[in-house]
Amino acid sequence: MSFGRKGLAPGGRPAKLDGLSPAGSGGLKGDPLAGHAVRKFDITPKPLTMFLCLILFGAGALVMVEKVLDPRGVVINGMITLGPLGADLLFGLLALFAVAAAFAGGLELVSGLTSKTFLTLDGNAVEGRGSPLSRKSRRLSYASIVDVSLSRYKGNHFVKIVSDNGEKIRIGSDNFRSKDDFAEFLDLLGDRIASARR
């Protein structure tokens, strides 16, 4: 099965990504127990990244609150003029977004310091969070997976796995401990989906 911008192409194998070579020179290929082996990938949020998220978005929220308290309007790029009420609404929404992001960063910081988070491939399914900031775990059987799409943004790769009932698991290469782990995950996922379709 091949992964690309268009998603899952039936019958192929995972393609190599730019700068990544899927682990698989020996590995599980040819092993009769490969479909039953359990492989867990540590995707615990990195404390330093989450701490920076908490600090930066927290500081951003304070700046936005200060702007809300300013009684003046605002002119954006010399083209859009907002009066005092419009400026308050704009900065209020931005402040709410920054508070939500800082709160999510704080939760992930605590989570990363107190427990481990794993993305698991077993003999029947892939199990993990719906997205890096989601708290809910999802389990998608290989047979139910209808689309796997791979995208790239600023040097990071992101994979989205979709089941036939619309449930999704999204994960980025930056969430893994190394690029090799991400490549191994793609390789194993491709092998197991292909096996489930035989």
PDB file of C-alpha atoms in Angstrom:
ATOM      1  CA  MET A   1       0.000   0.000   0.000  1.00  0.00           C
ATOM      2  CA  SER A   2       1.353   3.416  -0.787  1.00  0.00           C
ATOM      3  CA  PHE A   3       0.813   6.617   1.118  1.00  0.00           C
ATOM      4  CA  GLY A   4       0.702   9.973  -0.562  1.00  0.00           C
ATOM      5  CA  ARG A   5      -1.268  13.171  -0.728  1.00  0.00           C
ATOM      6  CA  LYS A   6      -4.176  11.312  -2.279  1.00  0.00           C
ATOM      7  CA  GLY A   7      -4.236   8.800   0.578  1.00  0.00           C
ATOM      8  CA  LEU A   8      -4.377   5.034   0.440  1.00  0.00           C
ATOM      9  CA  ALA A   9      -3.663   3.166  -2.771  1.00  0.00           C
ATOM     10  CA  PRO A  10      -4.816  -0.474  -2.468  1.00  0.00           C
ATOM     11  CA  GLY A  11      -2.331  -3.235  -3.059  1.00  0.00           C
ATOM     12  CA  GLY A  12       0.905  -1.286  -2.751  1.00  0.00           C
ATOM     13  CA  ARG A  13       3.464  -0.830   0.036  1.00  0.00           C
ATOM     14  CA  PRO A  14       4.374   2.209   2.098  1.00  0.00           C
ATOM     15  CA  ALA A  15       6.473   4.546   0.031  1.00  0.00           C
ATOM     16  CA  LYS A  16       9.676   6.010   1.439  1.00  0.00           C
ATOM     17  CA  LEU A  17       9.248   9.529   2.698  1.00  0.00           C
ATOM     18  CA  ASP A  18      11.680  12.355   2.037  1.00  0.00           C
ATOM     19  CA  GLY A  19      14.497  11.881   4.507  1.00  0.00           C
ATOM     20  CA  LEU A  20      12.904   8.778   6.013  1.00  0.00           C
ATOM     21  CA  SER A  21      13.369   5.153   5.137  1.00  0.00           C
ATOM     22  CA  PRO A  22      10.776   2.832   6.639  1.00  0.00           C
ATOM     23  CA  ALA A  23      12.313   0.292   8.952  1.00  0.00           C
ATOM     24  CA  GLY A  24      11.982  -3.062   7.354  1.00  0.00           C
ATOM     25  CA  SER A  25      15.245  -4.377   6.061  1.00  0.00           C
ATOM     26  CA  GLY A  26      14.760  -7.457   8.212  1.00  0.00           C
ATOM     27  CA  GLY A  27      12.181  -6.782  10.844  1.00  0.00           C
ATOM     28  CA  LEU A  28       8.881  -8.560  10.750  1.00  0.00           C
ATOM     29  CA  LYS A  29       8.791  -9.480   7.086  1.00  0.00           C
ATOM     30  CA  GLY A  30       8.552 -13.202   6.548  1.00  0.00           C
ATOM     31  CA  ASP A  31       7.836 -13.803  10.222  1.00  0.00           C
ATOM     32  CA  PRO A  32       4.691 -15.939  10.541  1.00  0.00           C
ATOM     33  CA  LEU A  33       3.834 -14.184  13.822  1.00  0.00           C
ATOM     34  CA  ALA A  34       4.235 -10.698  12.348  1.00  0.00           C
ATOM     35  CA  GLY A  35       0.470 -10.097  12.269  1.00  0.00           C
ATOM     36  CA  HIS A  36       0.192 -10.927  15.967  1.00  0.00           C
ATOM     37  CA  ALA A  37       3.209  -9.032  17.285  1.00  0.00           C
ATOM     38  CA  VAL A  38       2.388  -6.000  19.437  1.00  0.00           C
ATOM     39  CA  ARG A  39       4.458  -2.874  18.830  1.00  0.00           C
ATOM     40  CA  LYS A  40       4.039   0.185  21.046  1.00  0.00           C
ATOM     41  CA  PHE A  41       5.395   3.584  20.031  1.00  0.00           C
ATOM     42  CA  ASP A  42       6.008   6.150  22.767  1.00  0.00           C
ATOM     43  CA  ILE A  43       4.243   9.382  21.764  1.00  0.00           C
ATOM     44  CA  THR A  44       4.236  10.981  25.218  1.00  0.00           C
ATOM     45  CA  PRO A  45       4.121  14.795  24.892  1.00  0.00           C
ATOM     46  CA  LYS A  46       7.569  16.325  25.269  1.00  0.00           C
ATOM     47  CA  PRO A  47       7.633  18.366  28.504  1.00  0.00           C
ATOM     48  CA  LEU A  48       9.828  21.174  27.140  1.00  0.00           C
ATOM     49  CA  THR A  49       7.600  21.680  24.079  1.00  0.00           C
ATOM     50  CA  MET A  50       4.453  21.731  26.225  1.00  0.00           C
ATOM     51  CA  PHE A  51       6.077  24.118  28.726  1.00  0.00           C
ATOM     52  CA  LEU A  52       6.953  26.520  25.893  1.00  0.00           C
ATOM     53  CA  CYS A  53       3.397  26.230  24.569  1.00  0.00           C
ATOM     54  CA  LEU A  54       2.031  27.083  28.022  1.00  0.00           C
ATOM     55  CA  ILE A  55       4.347  30.090  28.439  1.00  0.00           C
ATOM     56  CA  LEU A  56       3.985  31.523  24.918  1.00  0.00           C
ATOM     57  CA  PHE A  57       0.216  31.193  24.656  1.00  0.00           C
ATOM     58  CA  GLY A  58      -0.197  32.352  28.267  1.00  0.00           C
ATOM     59  CA  ALA A  59       1.806  35.479  27.480  1.00  0.00           C
ATOM     60  CA  GLY A  60      -0.215  35.955  24.287  1.00  0.00           C
ATOM     61  CA  ALA A  61      -3.448  35.752  26.289  1.00  0.00           C
ATOM     62  CA  LEU A  62      -2.199  38.485  28.647  1.00  0.00           C
ATOM     63  CA  VAL A  63      -1.339  40.751  25.713  1.00  0.00           C
ATOM     64  CA  MET A  64      -4.788  40.190  24.178  1.00  0.00           C
ATOM     65  CA  VAL A  65      -6.521  40.971  27.497  1.00  0.00           C
ATOM     66  CA  GLU A  66      -4.524  44.208  27.686  1.00  0.00           C
ATOM     67  CA  LYS A  67      -5.754  45.075  24.176  1.00  0.00           C
ATOM     68  CA  VAL A  68      -9.365  44.348  25.193  1.00  0.00           C
ATOM     69  CA  LEU A  69      -8.998  46.818  28.077  1.00  0.00           C
ATOM     70  CA  ASP A  70      -7.719  49.513  25.693  1.00  0.00           C
ATOM     71  CA  PRO A  71     -10.702  51.798  24.853  1.00  0.00           C
ATOM     72  CA  ARG A  72      -9.492  52.565  21.320  1.00  0.00           C
ATOM     73  CA  GLY A  73     -10.405  50.875  18.043  1.00  0.00           C
ATOM     74  CA  VAL A  74      -7.930  49.251  15.673  1.00  0.00           C
ATOM     75  CA  VAL A  75      -6.913  49.575  12.021  1.00  0.00           C
ATOM     76  CA  ILE A  76      -5.723  46.352  10.356  1.00  0.00           C
ATOM     77  CA  ASN A  77      -3.237  46.767   7.478  1.00  0.00           C
ATOM     78  CA  GLY A  78      -4.604  50.231   6.793  1.00  0.00           C
ATOM     79  CA  MET A  79      -7.652  48.617   5.158  1.00  0.00           C
ATOM     80  CA  ILE A  80      -9.986  47.358   7.890  1.00  0.00           C
ATOM     81  CA  THR A  81     -11.110  49.730  10.613  1.00  0.00           C
ATOM     82  CA  LEU A  82     -12.750  48.403  13.754  1.00  0.00           C
ATOM     83  CA  GLY A  83     -14.315  50.635  16.367  1.00  0.00           C
ATOM     84  CA  PRO A  84     -13.838  50.032  20.103  1.00  0.00           C
ATOM     85  CA  LEU A  85     -16.521  47.306  20.233  1.00  0.00           C
ATOM     86  CA  GLY A  86     -15.158  45.518  17.138  1.00  0.00           C
ATOM     87  CA  ALA A  87     -11.611  45.672  18.524  1.00  0.00           C
ATOM     88  CA  ASP A  88     -12.805  44.290  21.873  1.00  0.00           C
ATOM     89  CA  LEU A  89     -14.525  41.376  20.111  1.00  0.00           C
ATOM     90  CA  LEU A  90     -11.469  40.631  17.969  1.00  0.00           C
ATOM     91  CA  PHE A  91      -8.995  40.722  20.825  1.00  0.00           C
ATOM     92  CA  GLY A  92     -11.428  38.879  23.111  1.00  0.00           C
ATOM     93  CA  LEU A  93     -11.650  35.979  20.641  1.00  0.00           C
ATOM     94  CA  LEU A  94      -7.879  35.910  20.247  1.00  0.00           C
ATOM     95  CA  ALA A  95      -7.504  35.931  24.054  1.00  0.00           C
ATOM     96  CA  LEU A  96      -9.913  32.969  24.369  1.00  0.00           C
ATOM     97  CA  PHE A  97      -7.958  31.044  21.729  1.00  0.00           C
ATOM     98  CA  ALA A  98      -4.667  31.763  23.512  1.00  0.00           C
ATOM     99  CA  VAL A  99      -6.099  30.714  26.897  1.00  0.00           C
ATOM    100  CA  ALA A 100      -7.434  27.457  25.384  1.00  0.00           C
ATOM    101  CA  ALA A 101      -4.036  26.711  23.781  1.00  0.00           C
ATOM    102  CA  ALA A 102      -2.183  27.493  27.033  1.00  0.00           C
ATOM    103  CA  PHE A 103      -4.608  25.270  28.968  1.00  0.00           C
ATOM    104  CA  ALA A 104      -4.108  22.404  26.473  1.00  0.00           C
ATOM    105  CA  GLY A 105      -0.332  22.845  26.751  1.00  0.00           C
ATOM    106  CA  GLY A 106      -0.574  22.745  30.547  1.00  0.00           C
ATOM    107  CA  LEU A 107      -2.658  19.558  30.474  1.00  0.00           C
ATOM    108  CA  GLU A 108      -0.206  17.890  28.130  1.00  0.00           C
ATOM    109  CA  LEU A 109       2.716  19.026  30.283  1.00  0.00           C
ATOM    110  CA  VAL A 110       1.174  17.381  33.353  1.00  0.00           C
ATOM    111  CA  SER A 111       0.239  14.302  31.321  1.00  0.00           C
ATOM    112  CA  GLY A 112       3.772  13.995  29.927  1.00  0.00           C
ATOM    113  CA  LEU A 113       5.315  14.242  33.397  1.00  0.00           C
ATOM    114  CA  THR A 114       2.945  11.803  35.103  1.00  0.00           C
ATOM    115  CA  SER A 115       2.204   9.082  32.537  1.00  0.00           C
ATOM    116  CA  LYS A 116       3.163   7.625  29.174  1.00  0.00           C
ATOM    117  CA  THR A 117       1.111   7.779  25.984  1.00  0.00           C
ATOM    118  CA  PHE A 118       1.443   5.057  23.360  1.00  0.00           C
ATOM    119  CA  LEU A 119       0.366   4.417  19.795  1.00  0.00           C
ATOM    120  CA  THR A 120      -0.102   0.653  19.582  1.00  0.00           C
ATOM    121  CA  LEU A 121      -0.170  -1.753  16.669  1.00  0.00           C
ATOM    122  CA  ASP A 122      -1.353  -5.228  17.609  1.00  0.00           C
ATOM    123  CA  GLY A 123      -2.475  -8.196  15.540  1.00  0.00           C
ATOM    124  CA  ASN A 124      -5.908  -6.721  14.801  1.00  0.00           C
ATOM    125  CA  ALA A 125      -5.909  -2.943  15.135  1.00  0.00           C
ATOM    126  CA  VAL A 126      -4.110   0.351  15.590  1.00  0.00           C
ATOM    127  CA  GLU A 127      -4.932   2.155  18.835  1.00  0.00           C
ATOM    128  CA  GLY A 128      -4.132   5.729  19.782  1.00  0.00           C
ATOM    129  CA  ARG A 129      -5.497   9.204  20.374  1.00  0.00           C
ATOM    130  CA  GLY A 130      -7.675  10.817  17.760  1.00  0.00           C
ATOM    131  CA  SER A 131      -5.153  13.664  17.553  1.00  0.00           C
ATOM    132  CA  PRO A 132      -2.051  14.717  19.496  1.00  0.00           C
ATOM    133  CA  LEU A 133      -4.129  16.985  21.773  1.00  0.00           C
ATOM    134  CA  SER A 134      -7.127  14.655  22.060  1.00  0.00           C
ATOM    135  CA  ARG A 135      -7.681  12.834  25.345  1.00  0.00           C
ATOM    136  CA  LYS A 136      -9.863  10.080  23.826  1.00  0.00           C
ATOM    137  CA  SER A 137      -8.284   6.854  22.606  1.00  0.00           C
ATOM    138  CA  ARG A 138      -9.549   5.187  19.434  1.00  0.00           C
ATOM    139  CA  ARG A 139      -9.087   1.618  18.209  1.00  0.00           C
ATOM    140  CA  LEU A 140      -9.325   1.077  14.441  1.00  0.00           C
ATOM    141  CA  SER A 141      -9.199  -2.463  13.124  1.00  0.00           C
ATOM    142  CA  TYR A 142      -6.976  -2.885  10.064  1.00  0.00           C
ATOM    143  CA  ALA A 143      -9.886  -4.304   8.068  1.00  0.00           C
ATOM    144  CA  SER A 144     -12.001  -1.182   8.777  1.00  0.00           C
ATOM    145  CA  ILE A 145      -9.378   1.328   7.571  1.00  0.00           C
ATOM    146  CA  VAL A 146     -10.508   2.963   4.335  1.00  0.00           C
ATOM    147  CA  ASP A 147      -7.989   5.788   3.999  1.00  0.00           C
ATOM    148  CA  VAL A 148      -4.467   6.610   5.123  1.00  0.00           C
ATOM    149  CA  SER A 149      -3.184   9.981   3.975  1.00  0.00           C
ATOM    150  CA  LEU A 150       0.218  11.513   4.493  1.00  0.00           C
ATOM    151  CA  SER A 151       0.988  15.225   4.409  1.00  0.00           C
ATOM    152  CA  ARG A 152       3.983  17.404   5.117  1.00  0.00           C
ATOM    153  CA  TYR A 153       4.205  20.808   6.775  1.00  0.00           C
ATOM    154  CA  LYS A 154       7.428  22.658   7.606  1.00  0.00           C
ATOM    155  CA  GLY A 155       9.554  19.515   7.563  1.00  0.00           C
ATOM    156  CA  ASN A 156       7.176  17.429   9.685  1.00  0.00           C
ATOM    157  CA  HIS A 157       5.107  14.575   8.312  1.00  0.00           C
ATOM    158  CA  PHE A 158       1.539  13.918   9.427  1.00  0.00           C
ATOM    159  CA  VAL A 159      -0.509  10.771   8.905  1.00  0.00           C
ATOM    160  CA  LYS A 160      -4.297  10.549   9.127  1.00  0.00           C
ATOM    161  CA  ILE A 161      -5.908   7.110   9.435  1.00  0.00           C
ATOM    162  CA  VAL A 162      -9.657   6.901   8.753  1.00  0.00           C
ATOM    163  CA  SER A 163     -11.935   3.932   9.427  1.00  0.00           C
ATOM    164  CA  ASP A 164     -15.139   3.048   7.582  1.00  0.00           C
ATOM    165  CA  ASN A 165     -17.254   4.550  10.394  1.00  0.00           C
ATOM    166  CA  GLY A 166     -15.450   7.900  10.168  1.00  0.00           C
ATOM    167  CA  GLU A 167     -13.247   7.564  13.254  1.00  0.00           C
ATOM    168  CA  LYS A 168      -9.763   9.028  12.798  1.00  0.00           C
ATOM    169  CA  ILE A 169      -6.308   8.815  14.296  1.00  0.00           C
ATOM    170  CA  ARG A 170      -3.977  11.720  13.444  1.00  0.00           C
ATOM    171  CA  ILE A 171      -0.320  11.721  14.396  1.00  0.00           C
ATOM    172  CA  GLY A 172       2.770  13.659  13.363  1.00  0.00           C
ATOM    173  CA  SER A 173       6.360  12.501  12.989  1.00  0.00           C
ATOM    174  CA  ASP A 174       7.312  15.034  15.666  1.00  0.00           C
ATOM    175  CA  ASN A 175       5.260  13.097  18.240  1.00  0.00           C
ATOM    176  CA  PHE A 176       7.536  10.062  17.903  1.00  0.00           C
ATOM    177  CA  ARG A 177      10.837   9.753  19.718  1.00  0.00           C
ATOM    178  CA  SER A 178      12.732   9.514  16.403  1.00  0.00           C
ATOM    179  CA  LYS A 179      12.158   9.628  12.647  1.00  0.00           C
ATOM    180  CA  ASP A 180      13.060   5.938  12.558  1.00  0.00           C
ATOM    181  CA  ASP A 181      10.127   5.159  14.873  1.00  0.00           C
ATOM    182  CA  PHE A 182       7.736   7.073  12.612  1.00  0.00           C
ATOM    183  CA  ALA A 183       9.064   5.253   9.547  1.00  0.00           C
ATOM    184  CA  GLU A 184       8.745   1.891  11.310  1.00  0.00           C
ATOM    185  CA  PHE A 185       5.161   2.757  12.287  1.00  0.00           C
ATOM    186  CA  LEU A 186       4.243   3.506   8.646  1.00  0.00           C
ATOM    187  CA  ASP A 187       5.915   0.309   7.461  1.00  0.00           C
ATOM    188  CA  LEU A 188       4.149  -1.896  10.009  1.00  0.00           C
ATOM    189  CA  LEU A 189       0.806  -0.171   9.467  1.00  0.00           C
ATOM    190  CA  GLY A 190       1.056  -0.712   5.709  1.00  0.00           C
ATOM    191  CA  ASP A 191       1.989  -4.380   6.135  1.00  0.00           C
ATOM    192  CA  ARG A 192      -0.878  -5.058   8.530  1.00  0.00           C
ATOM    193  CA  ILE A 193      -3.536  -3.272   6.485  1.00  0.00           C
ATOM    194  CA  ALA A 194      -2.387  -5.194   3.400  1.00  0.00           C
ATOM    195  CA  SER A 195      -2.529  -8.487   5.353  1.00  0.00           C
ATOM    196  CA  ALA A 196      -6.064  -7.720   6.560  1.00  0.00           C
ATOM    197  CA  ARG A 197      -7.201  -7.188   2.958  1.00  0.00           C
ATOM    198  CA  ARG A 198      -5.882 -10.531   1.706  1.00  0.00           C
TER     199      ARG A 198
END
